Short mmCIF file of C-alpha atoms and ligand atoms in Angstrom, two decimals:
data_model
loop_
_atom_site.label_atom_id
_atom_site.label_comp_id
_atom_site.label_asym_id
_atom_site.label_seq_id
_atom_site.Cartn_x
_atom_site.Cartn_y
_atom_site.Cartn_z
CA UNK A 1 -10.43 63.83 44.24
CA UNK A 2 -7.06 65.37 44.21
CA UNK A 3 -4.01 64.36 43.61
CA UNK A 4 -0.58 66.38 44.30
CA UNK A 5 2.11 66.28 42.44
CA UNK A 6 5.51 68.70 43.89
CA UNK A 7 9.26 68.13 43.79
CA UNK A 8 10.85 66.87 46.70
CA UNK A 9 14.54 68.20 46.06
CA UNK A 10 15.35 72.34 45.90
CA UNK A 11 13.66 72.58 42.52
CA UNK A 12 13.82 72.02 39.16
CA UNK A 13 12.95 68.06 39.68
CA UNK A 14 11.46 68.15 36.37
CA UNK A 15 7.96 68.67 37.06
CA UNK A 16 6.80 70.52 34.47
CA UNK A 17 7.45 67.66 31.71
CA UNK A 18 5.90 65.21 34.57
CA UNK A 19 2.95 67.08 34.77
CA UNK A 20 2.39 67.43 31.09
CA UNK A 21 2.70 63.72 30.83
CA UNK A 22 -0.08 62.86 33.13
CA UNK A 23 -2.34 65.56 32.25
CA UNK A 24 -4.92 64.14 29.90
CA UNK A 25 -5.85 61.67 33.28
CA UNK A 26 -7.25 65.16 35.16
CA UNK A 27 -10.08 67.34 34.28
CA UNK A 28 -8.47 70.52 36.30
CA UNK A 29 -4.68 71.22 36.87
CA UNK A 30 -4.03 73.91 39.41
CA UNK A 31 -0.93 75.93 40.75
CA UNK A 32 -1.30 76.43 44.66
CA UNK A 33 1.82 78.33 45.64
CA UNK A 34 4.42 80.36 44.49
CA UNK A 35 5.26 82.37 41.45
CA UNK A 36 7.37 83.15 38.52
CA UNK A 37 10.18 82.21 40.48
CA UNK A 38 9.09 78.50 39.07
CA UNK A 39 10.25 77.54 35.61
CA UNK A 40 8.46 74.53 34.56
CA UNK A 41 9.96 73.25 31.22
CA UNK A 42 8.01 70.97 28.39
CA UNK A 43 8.33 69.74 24.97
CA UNK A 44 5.43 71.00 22.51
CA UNK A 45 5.55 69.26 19.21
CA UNK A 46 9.07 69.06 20.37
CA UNK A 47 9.45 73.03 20.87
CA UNK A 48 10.92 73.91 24.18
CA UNK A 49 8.29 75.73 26.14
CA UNK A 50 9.44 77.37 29.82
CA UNK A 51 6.09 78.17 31.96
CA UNK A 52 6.44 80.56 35.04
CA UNK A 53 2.90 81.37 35.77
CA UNK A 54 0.44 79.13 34.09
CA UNK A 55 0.14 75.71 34.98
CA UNK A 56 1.72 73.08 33.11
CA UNK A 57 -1.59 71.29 31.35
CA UNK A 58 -2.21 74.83 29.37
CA UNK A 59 -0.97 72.91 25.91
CA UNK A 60 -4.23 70.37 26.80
CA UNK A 61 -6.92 73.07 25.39
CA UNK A 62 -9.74 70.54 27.15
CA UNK A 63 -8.25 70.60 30.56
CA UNK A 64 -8.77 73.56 32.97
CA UNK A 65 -6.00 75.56 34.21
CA UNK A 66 -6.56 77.09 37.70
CA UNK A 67 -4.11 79.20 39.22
CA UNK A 68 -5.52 79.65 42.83
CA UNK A 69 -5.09 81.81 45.72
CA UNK A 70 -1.77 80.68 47.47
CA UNK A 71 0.28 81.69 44.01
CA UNK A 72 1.81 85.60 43.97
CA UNK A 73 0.82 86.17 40.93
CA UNK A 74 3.14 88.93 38.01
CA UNK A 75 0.67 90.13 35.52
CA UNK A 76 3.20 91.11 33.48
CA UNK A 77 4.97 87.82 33.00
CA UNK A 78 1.10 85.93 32.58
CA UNK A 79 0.55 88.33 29.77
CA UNK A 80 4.21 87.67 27.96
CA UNK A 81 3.49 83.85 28.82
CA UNK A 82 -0.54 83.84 27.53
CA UNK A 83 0.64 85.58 24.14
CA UNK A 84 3.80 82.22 23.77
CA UNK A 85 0.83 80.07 24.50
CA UNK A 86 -1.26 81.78 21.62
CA UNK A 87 1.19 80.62 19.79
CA UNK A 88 0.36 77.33 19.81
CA UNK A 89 -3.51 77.57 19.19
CA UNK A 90 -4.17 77.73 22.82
CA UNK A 91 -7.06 79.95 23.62
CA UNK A 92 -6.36 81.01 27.86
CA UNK A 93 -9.66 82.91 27.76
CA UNK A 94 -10.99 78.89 27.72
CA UNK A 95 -8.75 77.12 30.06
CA UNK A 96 -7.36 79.07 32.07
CA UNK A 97 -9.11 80.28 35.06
CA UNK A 98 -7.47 82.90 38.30
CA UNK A 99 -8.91 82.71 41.55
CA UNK A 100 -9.70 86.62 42.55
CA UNK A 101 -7.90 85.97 45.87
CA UNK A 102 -4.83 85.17 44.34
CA UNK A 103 -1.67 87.94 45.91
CA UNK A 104 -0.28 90.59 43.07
CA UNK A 105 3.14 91.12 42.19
CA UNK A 106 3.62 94.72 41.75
CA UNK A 107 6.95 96.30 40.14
CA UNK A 108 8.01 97.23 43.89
CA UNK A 109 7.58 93.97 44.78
CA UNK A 110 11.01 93.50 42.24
CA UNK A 111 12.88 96.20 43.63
CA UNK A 112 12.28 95.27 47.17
CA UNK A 113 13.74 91.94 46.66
CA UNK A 114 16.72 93.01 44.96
CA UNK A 115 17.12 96.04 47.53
CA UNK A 116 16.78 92.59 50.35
CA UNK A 117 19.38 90.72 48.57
CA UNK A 118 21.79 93.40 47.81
CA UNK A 119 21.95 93.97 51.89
CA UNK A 120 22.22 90.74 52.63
CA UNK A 121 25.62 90.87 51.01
CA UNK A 122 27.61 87.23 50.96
CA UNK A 123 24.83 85.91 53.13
CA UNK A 124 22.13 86.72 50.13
CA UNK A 125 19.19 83.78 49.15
CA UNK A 126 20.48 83.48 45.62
CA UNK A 127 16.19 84.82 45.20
CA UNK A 128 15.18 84.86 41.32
CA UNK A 129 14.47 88.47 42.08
CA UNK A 130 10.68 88.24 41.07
CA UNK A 131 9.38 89.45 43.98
CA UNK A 132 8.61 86.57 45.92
CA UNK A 133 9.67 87.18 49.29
CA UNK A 134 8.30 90.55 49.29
CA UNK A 135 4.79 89.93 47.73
CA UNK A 136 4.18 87.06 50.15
CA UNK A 137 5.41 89.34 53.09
CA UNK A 138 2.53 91.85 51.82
CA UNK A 139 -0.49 88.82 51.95
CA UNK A 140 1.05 87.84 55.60
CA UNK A 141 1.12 91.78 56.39
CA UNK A 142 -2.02 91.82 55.49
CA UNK A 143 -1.19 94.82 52.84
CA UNK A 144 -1.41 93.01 49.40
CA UNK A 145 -3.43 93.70 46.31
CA UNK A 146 -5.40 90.74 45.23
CA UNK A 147 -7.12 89.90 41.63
CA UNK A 148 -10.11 90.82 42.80
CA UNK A 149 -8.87 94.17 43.83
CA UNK A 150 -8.15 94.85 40.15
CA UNK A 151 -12.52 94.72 38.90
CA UNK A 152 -13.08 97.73 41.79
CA UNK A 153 -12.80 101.57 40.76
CA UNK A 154 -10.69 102.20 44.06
CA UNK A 155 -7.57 100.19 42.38
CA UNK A 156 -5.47 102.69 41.43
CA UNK A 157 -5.62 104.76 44.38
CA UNK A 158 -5.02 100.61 46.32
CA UNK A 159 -1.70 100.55 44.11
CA UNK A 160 -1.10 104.02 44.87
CA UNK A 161 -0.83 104.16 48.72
CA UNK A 162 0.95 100.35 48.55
CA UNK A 163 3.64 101.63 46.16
CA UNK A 164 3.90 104.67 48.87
CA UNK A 165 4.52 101.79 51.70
CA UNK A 166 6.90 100.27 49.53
CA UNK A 167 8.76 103.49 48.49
CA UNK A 168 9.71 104.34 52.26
CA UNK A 169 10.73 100.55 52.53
CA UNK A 170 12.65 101.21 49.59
CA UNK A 171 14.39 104.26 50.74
CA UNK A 172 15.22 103.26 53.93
CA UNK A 173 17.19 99.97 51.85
CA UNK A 174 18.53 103.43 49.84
CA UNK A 175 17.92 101.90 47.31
CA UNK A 176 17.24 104.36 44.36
CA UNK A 177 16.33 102.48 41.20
CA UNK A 178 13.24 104.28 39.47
CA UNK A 179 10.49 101.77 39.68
CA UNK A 180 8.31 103.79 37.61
CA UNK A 181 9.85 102.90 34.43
CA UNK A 182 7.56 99.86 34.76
CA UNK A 183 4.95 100.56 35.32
CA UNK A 184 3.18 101.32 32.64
CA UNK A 185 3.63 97.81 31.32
CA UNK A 186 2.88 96.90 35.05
CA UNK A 187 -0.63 97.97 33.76
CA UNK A 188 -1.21 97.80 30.57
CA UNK A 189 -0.64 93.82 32.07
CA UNK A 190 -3.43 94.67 34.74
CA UNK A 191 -5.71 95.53 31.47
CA UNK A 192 -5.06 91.89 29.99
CA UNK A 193 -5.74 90.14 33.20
CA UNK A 194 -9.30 91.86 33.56
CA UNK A 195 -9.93 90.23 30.41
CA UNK A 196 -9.36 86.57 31.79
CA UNK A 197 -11.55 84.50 33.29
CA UNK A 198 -11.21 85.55 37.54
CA UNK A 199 -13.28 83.47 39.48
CA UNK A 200 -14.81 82.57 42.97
CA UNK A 201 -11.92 79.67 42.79
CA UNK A 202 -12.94 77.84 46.21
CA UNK A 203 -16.74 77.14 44.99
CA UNK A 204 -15.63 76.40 41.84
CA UNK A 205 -12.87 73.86 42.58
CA UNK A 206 -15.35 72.06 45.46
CA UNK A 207 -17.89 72.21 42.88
CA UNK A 208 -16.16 70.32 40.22
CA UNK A 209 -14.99 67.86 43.12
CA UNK A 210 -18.54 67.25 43.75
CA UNK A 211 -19.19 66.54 40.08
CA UNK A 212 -16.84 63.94 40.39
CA UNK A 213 -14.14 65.76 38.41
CA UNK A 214 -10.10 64.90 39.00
CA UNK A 215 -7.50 68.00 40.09
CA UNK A 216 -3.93 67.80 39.86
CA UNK A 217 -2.35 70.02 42.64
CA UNK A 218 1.04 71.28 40.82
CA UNK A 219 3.78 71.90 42.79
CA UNK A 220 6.27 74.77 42.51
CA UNK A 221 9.65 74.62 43.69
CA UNK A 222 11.02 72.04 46.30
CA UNK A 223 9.65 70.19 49.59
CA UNK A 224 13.18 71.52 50.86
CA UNK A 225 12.76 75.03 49.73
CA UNK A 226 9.59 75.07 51.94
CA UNK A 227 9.35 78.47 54.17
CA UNK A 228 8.74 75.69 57.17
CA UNK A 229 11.03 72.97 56.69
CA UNK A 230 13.31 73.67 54.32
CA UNK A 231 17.04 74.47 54.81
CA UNK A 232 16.05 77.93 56.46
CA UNK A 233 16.96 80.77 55.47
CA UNK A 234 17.66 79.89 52.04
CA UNK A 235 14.12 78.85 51.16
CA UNK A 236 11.15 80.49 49.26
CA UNK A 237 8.42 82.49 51.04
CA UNK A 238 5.53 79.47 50.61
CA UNK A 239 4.70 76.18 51.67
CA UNK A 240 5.77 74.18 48.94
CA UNK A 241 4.40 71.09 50.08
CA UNK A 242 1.54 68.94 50.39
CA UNK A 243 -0.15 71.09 52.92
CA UNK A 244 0.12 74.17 51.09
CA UNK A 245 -2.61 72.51 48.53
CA UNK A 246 -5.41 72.97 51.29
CA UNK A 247 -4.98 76.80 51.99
CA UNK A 248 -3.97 77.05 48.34
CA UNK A 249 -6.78 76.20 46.76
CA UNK A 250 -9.40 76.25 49.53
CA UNK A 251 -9.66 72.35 49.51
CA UNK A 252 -10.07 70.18 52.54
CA UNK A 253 -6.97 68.00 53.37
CA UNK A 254 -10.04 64.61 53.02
CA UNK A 255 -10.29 65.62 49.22
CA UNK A 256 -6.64 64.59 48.74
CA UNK A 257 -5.81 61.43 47.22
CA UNK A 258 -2.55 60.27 45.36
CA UNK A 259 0.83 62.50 46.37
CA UNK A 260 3.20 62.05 43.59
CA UNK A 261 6.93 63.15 44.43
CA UNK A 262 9.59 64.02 41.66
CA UNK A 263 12.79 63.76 42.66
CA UNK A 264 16.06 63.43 40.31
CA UNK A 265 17.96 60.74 40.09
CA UNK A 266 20.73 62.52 41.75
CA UNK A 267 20.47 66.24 43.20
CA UNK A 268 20.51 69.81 42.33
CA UNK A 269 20.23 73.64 43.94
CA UNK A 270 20.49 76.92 42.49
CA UNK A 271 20.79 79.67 44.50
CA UNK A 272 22.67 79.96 48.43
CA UNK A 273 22.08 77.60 50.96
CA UNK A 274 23.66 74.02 52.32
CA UNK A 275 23.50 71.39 50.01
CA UNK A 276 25.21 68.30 51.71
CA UNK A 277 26.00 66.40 48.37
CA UNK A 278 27.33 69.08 45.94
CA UNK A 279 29.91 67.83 44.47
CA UNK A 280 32.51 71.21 43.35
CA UNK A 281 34.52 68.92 41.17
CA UNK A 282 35.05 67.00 38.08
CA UNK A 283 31.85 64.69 38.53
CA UNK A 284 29.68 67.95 39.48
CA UNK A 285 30.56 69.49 36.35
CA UNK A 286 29.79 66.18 34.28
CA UNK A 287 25.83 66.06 35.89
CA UNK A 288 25.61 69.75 35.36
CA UNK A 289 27.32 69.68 31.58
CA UNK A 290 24.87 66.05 30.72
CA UNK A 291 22.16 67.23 32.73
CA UNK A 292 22.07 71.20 30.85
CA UNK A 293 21.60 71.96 34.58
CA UNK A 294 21.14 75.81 33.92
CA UNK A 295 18.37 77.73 35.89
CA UNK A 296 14.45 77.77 33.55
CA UNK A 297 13.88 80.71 34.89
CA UNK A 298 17.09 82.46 36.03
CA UNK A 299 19.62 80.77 33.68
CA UNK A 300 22.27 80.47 36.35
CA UNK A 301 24.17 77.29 36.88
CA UNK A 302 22.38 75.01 38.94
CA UNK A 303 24.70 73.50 41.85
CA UNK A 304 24.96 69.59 41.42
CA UNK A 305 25.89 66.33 43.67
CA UNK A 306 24.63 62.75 44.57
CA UNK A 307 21.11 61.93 45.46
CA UNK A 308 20.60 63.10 49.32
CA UNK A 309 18.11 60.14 51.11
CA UNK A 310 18.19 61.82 53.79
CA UNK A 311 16.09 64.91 52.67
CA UNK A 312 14.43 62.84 50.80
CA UNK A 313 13.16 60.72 53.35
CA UNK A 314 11.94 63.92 55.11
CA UNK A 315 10.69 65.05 52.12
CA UNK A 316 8.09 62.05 52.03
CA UNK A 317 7.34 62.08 55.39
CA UNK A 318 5.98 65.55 55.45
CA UNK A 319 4.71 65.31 52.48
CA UNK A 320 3.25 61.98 52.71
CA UNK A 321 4.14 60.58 49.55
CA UNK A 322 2.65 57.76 47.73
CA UNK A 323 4.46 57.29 45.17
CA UNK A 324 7.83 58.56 43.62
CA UNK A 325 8.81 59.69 40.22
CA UNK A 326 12.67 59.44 39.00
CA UNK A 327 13.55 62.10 36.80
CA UNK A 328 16.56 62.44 34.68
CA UNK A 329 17.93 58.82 35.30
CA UNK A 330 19.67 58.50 31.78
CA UNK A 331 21.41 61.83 32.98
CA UNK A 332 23.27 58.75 34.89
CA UNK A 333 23.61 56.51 32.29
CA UNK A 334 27.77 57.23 31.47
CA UNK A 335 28.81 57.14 34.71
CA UNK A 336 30.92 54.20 36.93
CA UNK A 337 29.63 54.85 39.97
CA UNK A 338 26.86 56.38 41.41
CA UNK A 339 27.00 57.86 45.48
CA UNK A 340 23.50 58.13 47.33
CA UNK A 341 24.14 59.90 50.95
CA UNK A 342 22.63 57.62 53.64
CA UNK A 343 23.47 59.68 56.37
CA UNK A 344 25.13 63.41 57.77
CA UNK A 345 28.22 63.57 59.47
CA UNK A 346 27.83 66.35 61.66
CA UNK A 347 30.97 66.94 64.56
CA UNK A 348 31.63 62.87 63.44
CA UNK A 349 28.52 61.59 64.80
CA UNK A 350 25.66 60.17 62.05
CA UNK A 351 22.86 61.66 61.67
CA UNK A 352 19.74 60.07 59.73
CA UNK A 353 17.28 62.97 60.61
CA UNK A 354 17.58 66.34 58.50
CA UNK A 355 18.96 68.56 61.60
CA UNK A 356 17.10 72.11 62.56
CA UNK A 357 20.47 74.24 61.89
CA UNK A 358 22.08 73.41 58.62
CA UNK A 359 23.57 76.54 57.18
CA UNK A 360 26.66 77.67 58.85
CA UNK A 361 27.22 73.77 59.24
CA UNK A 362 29.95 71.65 58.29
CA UNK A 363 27.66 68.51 57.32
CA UNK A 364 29.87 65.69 55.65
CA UNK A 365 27.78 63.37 53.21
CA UNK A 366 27.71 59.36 54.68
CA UNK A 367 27.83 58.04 50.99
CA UNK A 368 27.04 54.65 49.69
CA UNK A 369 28.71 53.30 46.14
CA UNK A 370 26.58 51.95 43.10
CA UNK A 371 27.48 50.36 40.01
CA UNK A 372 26.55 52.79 36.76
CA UNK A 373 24.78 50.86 34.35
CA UNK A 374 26.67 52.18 31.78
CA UNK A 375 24.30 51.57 28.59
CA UNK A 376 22.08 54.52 26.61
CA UNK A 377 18.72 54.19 28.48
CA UNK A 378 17.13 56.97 26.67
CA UNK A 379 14.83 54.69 24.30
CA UNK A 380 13.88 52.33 26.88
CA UNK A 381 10.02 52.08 27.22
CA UNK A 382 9.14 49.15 29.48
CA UNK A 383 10.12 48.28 33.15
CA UNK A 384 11.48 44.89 32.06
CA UNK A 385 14.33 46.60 29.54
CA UNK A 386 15.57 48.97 32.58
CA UNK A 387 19.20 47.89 33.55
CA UNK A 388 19.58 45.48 36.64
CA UNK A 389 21.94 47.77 38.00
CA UNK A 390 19.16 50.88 37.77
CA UNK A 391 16.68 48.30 39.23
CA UNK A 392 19.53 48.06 42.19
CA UNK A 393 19.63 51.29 42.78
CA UNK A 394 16.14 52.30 42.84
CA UNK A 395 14.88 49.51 44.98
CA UNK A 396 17.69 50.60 47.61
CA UNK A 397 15.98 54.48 47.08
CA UNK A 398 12.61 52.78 47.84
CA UNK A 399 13.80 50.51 50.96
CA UNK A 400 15.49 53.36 52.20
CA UNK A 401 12.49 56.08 51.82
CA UNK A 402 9.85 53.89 52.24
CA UNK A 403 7.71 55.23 49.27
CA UNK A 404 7.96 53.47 45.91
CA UNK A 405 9.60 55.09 42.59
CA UNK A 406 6.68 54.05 40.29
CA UNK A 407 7.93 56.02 37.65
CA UNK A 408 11.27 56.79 35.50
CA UNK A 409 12.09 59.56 32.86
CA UNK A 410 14.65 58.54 31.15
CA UNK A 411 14.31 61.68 28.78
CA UNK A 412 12.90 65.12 28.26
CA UNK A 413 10.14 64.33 25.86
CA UNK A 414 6.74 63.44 27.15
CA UNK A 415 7.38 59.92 25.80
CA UNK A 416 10.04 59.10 27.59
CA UNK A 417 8.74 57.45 30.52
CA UNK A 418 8.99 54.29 31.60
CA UNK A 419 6.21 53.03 34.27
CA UNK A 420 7.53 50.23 36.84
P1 GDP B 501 10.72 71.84 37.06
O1 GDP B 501 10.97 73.21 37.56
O2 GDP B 501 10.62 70.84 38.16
O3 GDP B 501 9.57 71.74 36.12
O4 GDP B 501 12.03 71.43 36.24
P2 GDP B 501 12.81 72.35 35.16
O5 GDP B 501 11.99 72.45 33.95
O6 GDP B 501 13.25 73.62 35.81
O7 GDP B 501 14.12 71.51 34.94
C1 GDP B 501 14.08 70.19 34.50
C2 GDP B 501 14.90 70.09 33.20
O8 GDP B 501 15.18 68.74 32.93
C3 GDP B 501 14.16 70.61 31.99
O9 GDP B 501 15.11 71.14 31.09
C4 GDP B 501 13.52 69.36 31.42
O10 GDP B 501 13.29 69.45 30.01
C5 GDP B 501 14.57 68.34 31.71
N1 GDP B 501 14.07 66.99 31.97
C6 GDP B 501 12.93 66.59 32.61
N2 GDP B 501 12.90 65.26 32.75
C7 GDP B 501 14.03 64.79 32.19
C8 GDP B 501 14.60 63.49 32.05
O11 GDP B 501 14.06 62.48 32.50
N3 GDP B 501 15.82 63.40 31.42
C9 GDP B 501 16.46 64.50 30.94
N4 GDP B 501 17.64 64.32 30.36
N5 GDP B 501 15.97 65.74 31.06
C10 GDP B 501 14.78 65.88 31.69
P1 IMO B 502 10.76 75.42 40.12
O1 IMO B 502 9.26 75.49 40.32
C1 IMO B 502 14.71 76.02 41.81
C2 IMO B 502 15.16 79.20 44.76
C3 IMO B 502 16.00 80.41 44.37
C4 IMO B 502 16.53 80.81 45.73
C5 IMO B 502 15.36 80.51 46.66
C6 IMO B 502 14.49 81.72 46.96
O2 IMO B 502 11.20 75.71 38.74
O3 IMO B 502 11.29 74.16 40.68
P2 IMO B 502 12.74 83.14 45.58
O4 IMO B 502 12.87 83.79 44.24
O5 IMO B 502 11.67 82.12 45.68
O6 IMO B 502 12.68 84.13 46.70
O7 IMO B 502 14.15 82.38 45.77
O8 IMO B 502 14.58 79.53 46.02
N1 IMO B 502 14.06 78.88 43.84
C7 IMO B 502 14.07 77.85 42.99
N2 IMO B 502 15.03 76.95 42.72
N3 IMO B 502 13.52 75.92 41.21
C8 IMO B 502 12.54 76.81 41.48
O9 IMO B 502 11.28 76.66 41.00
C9 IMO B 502 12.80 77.85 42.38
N4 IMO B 502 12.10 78.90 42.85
C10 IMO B 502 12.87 79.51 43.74
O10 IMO B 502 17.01 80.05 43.48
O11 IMO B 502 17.60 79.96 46.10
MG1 MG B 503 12.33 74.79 37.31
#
């Protein structure tokens, strides 16, 4: 059986610390898409730990870590992140396991994205600049280096004519940033990885399914940063939802069972791209300033505003959610009113659908007005003790989405959780 658990915002939902918490319930936890354009955040005997490449159940030394084929995978950032989880008395060469089909991020990979952006000029993604776009447009191109690739004597001379590829890319960008600079930490990284465990991952996940053993699928980014349906062009270069898990992993779509969906209790974006909510005021500031809404993995400042229903709606219809997880809700707790958009005004007619075209569109937010609740919720730890005007609030999110919030985190520490 597996259950999926992804964000259903642009990011940043809070995943990581959700994932940690229901960990010890799986036998496997397993990355399916992107890269270390993800910055999954958790508390480790209260230490702040920020994972990029290795999936969020590493600190469980029982469970197994799997990151599988769909991921684009930077060697050097797994070997800087398997040394901070050494730290803590975590042995990788034990639970962590790579599927061999899984894409490589090469240094080029880097310079191509930032060669993209810099072209695009005002109209940029906002990318994190790892290499995303560029590594994923190498596995659809059918031109990328794979784990595998790295156990046969004919790698070098692989890297060799793909970095050639890449250099005419690169100069025709004119782009001139030396590349080789890193490369020899490019690898010396390539030397770690041969020492993990790389495995046959689509036997060996079916084979623990047949033993009866529980996966969680772990999202990375946002159902609305999807390359498919999210606010295109300003997306990532996967399919961040529940569909990616299949070609992901190499799991058929009967094996899945539970989808869990983390969204905040209001909204957030970092990076370009429409975001119907934001809120470039006073109150923005306030979520961003209680909410330390500053980019895991890029450290910019992440763009705020009121929950959006709308694309979350969308968000559990193609995702098919089951049930919903409320992050961040005492980030809420000082405020006198809350917004939640119920609709887009687009050219004054409502819309309740997210719309094809949405960048380059003047969408105005249809908002409707909630009570704060105005009381510290951060110790709270049963249903019963949550605030009647949170329970207002959240059973309009559910009517409205039609999927139930079964969950709240009402704090960054993997105790604070309150199950409704
Ligand atoms: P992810 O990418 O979805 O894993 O989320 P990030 O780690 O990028 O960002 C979520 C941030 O919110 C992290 O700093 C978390 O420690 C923090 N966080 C997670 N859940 C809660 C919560 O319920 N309340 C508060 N205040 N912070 C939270
Ligand atoms: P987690 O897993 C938030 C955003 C970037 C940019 C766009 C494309 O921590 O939720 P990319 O580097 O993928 O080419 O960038 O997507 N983005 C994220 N935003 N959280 C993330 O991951 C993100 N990963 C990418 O800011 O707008
Ligand atoms: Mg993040």
């Amino acid at each position: 059986m597996v259950d999926v658990l992804l964000g259903l915002q642009w990011g940043d939902e809070g995943k990581g610390k959700i994932v940690d918490y229901f960990a010890p319930k799986y036998d496997i936890i397993a990355r399916f898409q992107g890269g270390p354009n993800a910055g999954h955040t958790l508390y480790v005997n209260g230490q702040k730990m920020v994972l990029h490449q290795i999936p969020s159940g590493i600190f469980h030394q029982h469970i197994i870590n799997i990151i599988g084929n769909g991921v684009v995978l930077d060697p050097v950032t797994l070997k800087r992140e398997c040394d901070a989880v050494a730290a803590y008395g975590i042995d990788v060469r034990k639970n962590l396991f790579i599927s061999q089909r899984t894409n490589l991020i090469v240094p080029s990979h880097r310079a191509l994205d930032k060669a993209s952006e810099l072209q695009k000029g005002d109209a940029k993604i906002g990318s994190t600049l790892k290499g995303i776009g560029p590594a994923y447009m190498d596995k659809t191109g059918r031109n990328a280096l794979r784990v595998g690739d790295i156990l046969s004597p004919s790698f070098d001379t692989q890297y060799k004519e793909l970095r050639a590829k890449h250099q005419t890319l690169l100069n025709n960008f004119n782009f001139t940033e030396d590349i080789s600079a890193s490369e020899k930490e490019f690898f010396e990284a390539i030397e770690f990885l041969r020492t993990l465990n790389i495995i046959n991952c689509e036997y060996f996940i079916n084979k623990s399914l047949a033993e009866g053993k529980k996966v969680l699928a772990e999202g990375a980014q946002g159902s609305m940063l999807d390359v498919d349906f999210g606010t295109f062009p300003f997306v990532t270069s996967s399919n961040t939802i529940s569909a990616g898990v299949c070609t992901g992993l190499g799991v058929s779509p009967k094996q899945i069972n539970e989808v869990l969906g983390v969204t905040k209790a209001y909204c957030t974006r970092v990076g370009g791209g429409p975001f119907p909510t934001e809120l470039n005021d006073a109150t923005g500031e306030e979520l961003r300033k209680i909410g330390s809404e500053f980019g895991a993995t890029t450290g910019r400042p992440r763009r705020c505003g009121w929950i959006d229903l709308v694309a979350l709606k969308f968000a559990c219809m193609i995702n098919g959610v089951t049930q919903l997880i409320m992050t961040k809700a005492d980030v809420l707790d000082s405020f006198d009113t809350l917004n939640v958009c119920t609709a887009y005004k687009i050219n004054g007619q409502e819309h309740t659908e997210v719309p094809f075209q949405m960048s380059g569109v003047d969408i105005e937010p249809v908002l409707k007005s909630f009570s704060g609740w105005k009381i510290d919720t951060t110790g709270i730890k049963d249903a019963a003790s949550l605030p009647g005007t949170m329970t207002n609030y959240i059973d309009f999110i559910n009517n409205y989405v039609g999927a139930p919030v079964k969950y709240v985190s009402n704090g960054p520490g993997r105790e604070q959780i309150v199950a409704i």
